[in-house]
Amino acid sequence: GDQVEQSPSALSLHEGTGSALRCNFTTTMRAVQWFRKNSRGSLINLFYLASGTKENGRLKSAFDSKERYSTLHIRDAQLEDSGTYFCAAEGTGNYKYVFGAGTRLKVIA
Amino acid sequence: EAAVTQSPRNKVAVTGGKVTLSCNQTNNHNNMYWYRQDTGHGLRLIHYSYGAGSTEKGDIPDGYKASRPSQENFSLILELATPSQTSVYFCASGRQGSTEQFFGPGTRLTVL
């Protein structure tokens, strides 16, 4: 079935630095959504993309359906950015998601 | 005001007992979903619904039932809870014809 490979599985960043998270897909996906699970356990919507790029503050996401990947860039990381980041993608056209396993991000002072 | 709410937020159940997790959404979305999320894994789809009266099996439906009595409400039912069902459960809603989903705050279930 459709698979989503998310990397890295864990990441530590110093405040003020940045990095990129990535999801690779085994098949062509129609859309991708990125979430952050915060310290309270809630899932926060970050981006929903059917193509191209979106930016919101210090976060930027890109989705390339043809090349089968999506990225989430974080710049100027802050302590409150810590959490687990998930990507989810729709592959089979039935409005169901396949989730990546998540990236545990820890921002340290 | 939160558009997708779940109750209870925390639940401790005994093996063999019946557990009902409730989800309510005020988005007027047709689609609703139940997932579980375990440490080191992404969310996995248990059941979903395209509207009132409909339920569909997701990727891991065994041991779970679902009920969609109305547009707003979607319940997940564990008739005979087992320790392997200890997890965090998320409900989500989405518009018809769209994949984008909006999640509730999650329910932490512990089955002893």
Short mmCIF file of C-alpha atoms in Angstrom, two decimals:
data_model
loop_
_atom_site.label_atom_id
_atom_site.label_comp_id
_atom_site.label_asym_id
_atom_site.label_seq_id
_atom_site.Cartn_x
_atom_site.Cartn_y
_atom_site.Cartn_z
CA GLY A 1 0.00 0.00 0.00
CA ASP A 2 0.89 3.65 0.05
CA GLN A 3 3.79 4.46 2.33
CA VAL A 4 5.13 7.61 3.86
CA GLU A 5 8.73 7.71 5.03
CA GLN A 6 9.43 10.60 7.35
CA SER A 7 12.89 11.77 8.34
CA PRO A 8 14.65 12.38 10.57
CA SER A 9 12.95 10.46 13.34
CA ALA A 10 14.41 12.81 15.94
CA LEU A 11 16.12 16.18 15.80
CA SER A 12 17.68 18.60 18.27
CA LEU A 13 18.08 22.25 17.36
CA HIS A 14 19.59 25.14 19.23
CA GLU A 15 17.39 28.19 19.53
CA GLY A 16 17.75 30.44 16.53
CA THR A 17 18.87 27.73 14.13
CA GLY A 18 16.86 25.92 11.50
CA SER A 19 16.42 22.65 9.72
CA ALA A 20 14.18 20.73 7.36
CA LEU A 21 11.94 17.76 7.86
CA ARG A 22 11.11 15.55 4.94
CA CYS A 23 8.49 13.04 3.88
CA ASN A 24 9.06 10.75 0.93
CA PHE A 25 6.18 8.93 -0.67
CA THR A 26 6.21 5.59 -2.43
CA THR A 27 3.44 6.63 -4.79
CA THR A 28 2.01 9.81 -6.21
CA MET A 29 0.11 11.67 -3.53
CA ARG A 30 -2.65 14.19 -4.16
CA ALA A 31 -2.16 16.36 -1.09
CA VAL A 32 -0.14 16.58 2.09
CA GLN A 33 -0.85 18.02 5.51
CA TRP A 34 1.67 18.81 8.26
CA PHE A 35 0.87 18.79 11.97
CA ARG A 36 2.64 19.41 15.24
CA LYS A 37 1.72 17.45 18.34
CA ASN A 38 2.42 19.78 21.21
CA SER A 39 3.33 19.09 24.82
CA ARG A 40 -0.35 18.87 25.73
CA GLY A 41 -0.88 16.16 23.14
CA SER A 42 -2.99 18.25 20.78
CA LEU A 43 -2.49 18.11 17.02
CA ILE A 44 -1.97 21.55 15.56
CA ASN A 45 -2.58 22.03 11.83
CA LEU A 46 0.43 23.66 10.18
CA PHE A 47 -0.08 23.38 6.45
CA TYR A 48 -2.27 21.74 3.86
CA LEU A 49 -0.88 21.64 0.33
CA ALA A 50 -2.09 20.19 -2.92
CA SER A 51 0.99 21.60 -4.70
CA GLY A 52 3.70 24.24 -4.45
CA THR A 53 4.80 25.97 -1.29
CA LYS A 54 3.26 27.75 1.66
CA GLU A 55 4.84 29.89 4.31
CA ASN A 56 3.63 30.93 7.71
CA GLY A 57 5.98 32.86 9.95
CA ARG A 58 9.08 30.80 10.58
CA LEU A 59 7.66 27.73 8.87
CA LYS A 60 7.65 26.92 5.19
CA SER A 61 6.40 23.81 3.46
CA ALA A 62 6.76 22.47 -0.04
CA PHE A 63 5.06 19.62 -1.83
CA ASP A 64 6.18 18.05 -5.07
CA SER A 65 3.72 15.37 -6.13
CA LYS A 66 5.71 14.34 -9.19
CA GLU A 67 8.96 13.88 -7.25
CA ARG A 68 7.04 12.28 -4.38
CA TYR A 69 8.15 14.35 -1.42
CA SER A 70 7.23 17.13 0.91
CA THR A 71 9.37 19.22 3.21
CA LEU A 72 8.81 21.38 6.26
CA HIS A 73 11.45 24.02 6.94
CA ILE A 74 11.81 25.61 10.35
CA ARG A 75 13.95 28.71 10.73
CA ASP A 76 14.94 30.64 13.86
CA ALA A 77 13.71 27.77 16.03
CA GLN A 78 12.13 28.67 19.37
CA LEU A 79 11.61 26.55 22.47
CA GLU A 80 7.87 26.38 21.81
CA ASP A 81 8.52 24.68 18.48
CA SER A 82 9.41 21.50 20.34
CA GLY A 83 7.07 18.61 19.73
CA THR A 84 6.44 15.81 17.29
CA TYR A 85 5.82 16.75 13.69
CA PHE A 86 3.75 14.53 11.42
CA CYS A 87 3.10 14.61 7.73
CA ALA A 88 0.04 12.94 6.27
CA ALA A 89 -0.67 12.36 2.60
CA GLU A 90 -3.60 11.28 0.49
CA GLY A 91 -2.64 8.68 -2.09
CA THR A 92 -5.61 6.73 -3.29
CA GLY A 93 -8.18 9.45 -3.85
CA ASN A 94 -10.59 8.33 -1.19
CA TYR A 95 -9.88 11.23 1.16
CA LYS A 96 -7.96 9.07 3.59
CA TYR A 97 -4.53 9.89 4.91
CA VAL A 98 -1.41 7.84 5.36
CA PHE A 99 0.73 9.26 8.15
CA GLY A 100 4.45 9.39 8.56
CA ALA A 101 5.89 8.07 11.81
CA GLY A 102 6.74 11.55 13.02
CA THR A 103 9.82 13.63 13.80
CA ARG A 104 10.50 14.38 17.47
CA LEU A 105 11.94 17.89 17.56
CA LYS A 106 13.61 19.28 20.64
CA VAL A 107 14.69 22.88 20.67
CA ILE A 108 17.31 23.63 23.27
CA ALA A 109 18.47 26.96 24.67
CA GLU B 1 -14.25 28.01 20.33
CA ALA B 2 -12.91 24.54 19.53
CA ALA B 3 -14.63 23.07 16.50
CA VAL B 4 -13.75 19.42 17.18
CA THR B 5 -14.13 18.23 20.73
CA GLN B 6 -13.62 14.82 22.28
CA SER B 7 -14.82 13.26 25.49
CA PRO B 8 -13.58 11.99 27.75
CA ARG B 9 -10.07 13.42 27.53
CA ASN B 10 -8.70 10.67 29.72
CA LYS B 11 -10.14 7.24 30.45
CA VAL B 12 -9.01 4.24 32.44
CA ALA B 13 -10.88 1.03 31.65
CA VAL B 14 -10.63 -2.58 32.70
CA THR B 15 -10.01 -5.47 30.35
CA GLY B 16 -13.27 -6.77 28.98
CA GLY B 17 -15.17 -3.62 29.72
CA LYS B 18 -17.04 -1.49 27.19
CA VAL B 19 -15.62 1.91 26.29
CA THR B 20 -17.25 4.63 24.22
CA LEU B 21 -15.25 7.59 22.98
CA SER B 22 -17.25 10.53 21.72
CA CYS B 23 -16.45 13.19 19.16
CA ASN B 24 -18.42 16.30 18.30
CA GLN B 25 -17.71 18.78 15.53
CA THR B 26 -19.29 22.12 14.77
CA ASN B 27 -17.59 22.51 11.36
CA ASN B 28 -20.61 21.05 9.56
CA HIS B 29 -18.19 18.66 7.86
CA ASN B 30 -19.46 15.52 6.18
CA ASN B 31 -16.35 13.44 6.83
CA MET B 32 -15.24 12.27 10.24
CA TYR B 33 -12.39 9.99 11.25
CA TRP B 34 -11.09 8.05 14.23
CA TYR B 35 -7.36 7.39 14.59
CA ARG B 36 -5.09 5.97 17.22
CA GLN B 37 -1.55 7.18 17.78
CA ASP B 38 1.08 5.12 19.50
CA THR B 39 4.57 6.21 20.44
CA GLY B 40 6.92 5.95 17.48
CA HIS B 41 4.09 5.62 15.00
CA GLY B 42 2.01 7.94 12.95
CA LEU B 43 -1.74 8.03 13.29
CA ARG B 44 -3.54 4.94 12.06
CA LEU B 45 -7.08 5.07 10.76
CA ILE B 46 -9.63 2.93 12.61
CA HIS B 47 -13.00 3.98 11.19
CA TYR B 48 -14.34 6.88 9.21
CA SER B 49 -17.64 8.23 8.01
CA TYR B 50 -18.91 10.19 5.03
CA GLY B 51 -22.02 11.41 6.77
CA ALA B 52 -24.77 10.63 9.23
CA GLY B 53 -25.64 6.96 9.24
CA SER B 54 -22.49 5.86 7.43
CA THR B 55 -19.42 4.16 8.84
CA GLU B 56 -16.49 2.66 6.96
CA LYS B 57 -13.64 0.46 8.10
CA GLY B 58 -10.22 2.06 8.13
CA ASP B 59 -6.88 0.32 8.19
CA ILE B 60 -7.10 -1.19 11.69
CA PRO B 61 -10.81 -1.71 12.50
CA ASP B 62 -10.57 -4.97 14.42
CA GLY B 63 -11.84 -4.65 17.98
CA TYR B 64 -13.59 -1.34 17.27
CA LYS B 65 -17.02 -0.26 16.14
CA ALA B 66 -18.16 3.19 15.11
CA SER B 67 -21.43 5.05 15.11
CA ARG B 68 -22.42 8.26 13.30
CA PRO B 69 -25.88 9.14 14.52
CA SER B 70 -25.74 12.72 13.25
CA GLN B 71 -23.61 15.13 11.23
CA GLU B 72 -22.02 16.42 14.41
CA ASN B 73 -21.32 13.23 16.35
CA PHE B 74 -19.08 10.27 15.71
CA SER B 75 -18.42 7.65 18.38
CA LEU B 76 -15.81 4.95 18.68
CA ILE B 77 -16.88 1.88 20.63
CA LEU B 78 -14.70 -0.77 22.19
CA GLU B 79 -17.09 -3.58 23.13
CA LEU B 80 -14.45 -5.66 24.92
CA ALA B 81 -11.47 -3.49 25.73
CA THR B 82 -8.02 -5.07 25.77
CA PRO B 83 -4.67 -3.72 27.03
CA SER B 84 -3.44 -3.54 23.41
CA GLN B 85 -6.01 -0.80 22.86
CA THR B 86 -4.21 1.47 25.29
CA SER B 87 -3.40 4.46 23.12
CA VAL B 88 -4.20 8.06 22.33
CA TYR B 89 -7.26 8.39 20.12
CA PHE B 90 -7.84 11.32 17.81
CA CYS B 91 -11.02 12.31 16.05
CA ALA B 92 -10.99 14.53 12.98
CA SER B 93 -13.44 16.11 10.60
CA GLY B 94 -13.13 17.15 6.97
CA ARG B 95 -15.17 18.68 4.19
CA GLN B 96 -16.71 16.50 1.53
CA GLY B 97 -14.36 16.29 -1.43
CA SER B 98 -11.31 17.42 0.55
CA THR B 99 -8.57 15.56 2.35
CA GLU B 100 -7.77 18.38 4.77
CA GLN B 101 -8.63 17.33 8.29
CA PHE B 102 -9.16 19.16 11.54
CA PHE B 103 -8.35 17.29 14.70
CA GLY B 104 -9.75 17.12 18.17
CA PRO B 105 -7.52 17.30 21.25
CA GLY B 106 -7.24 13.54 21.68
CA THR B 107 -8.35 11.03 24.29
CA ARG B 108 -5.83 9.07 26.30
CA LEU B 109 -7.19 5.59 26.98
CA THR B 110 -5.54 3.16 29.35
CA VAL B 111 -6.87 -0.39 29.53
CA LEU B 112 -5.70 -2.26 32.61
#
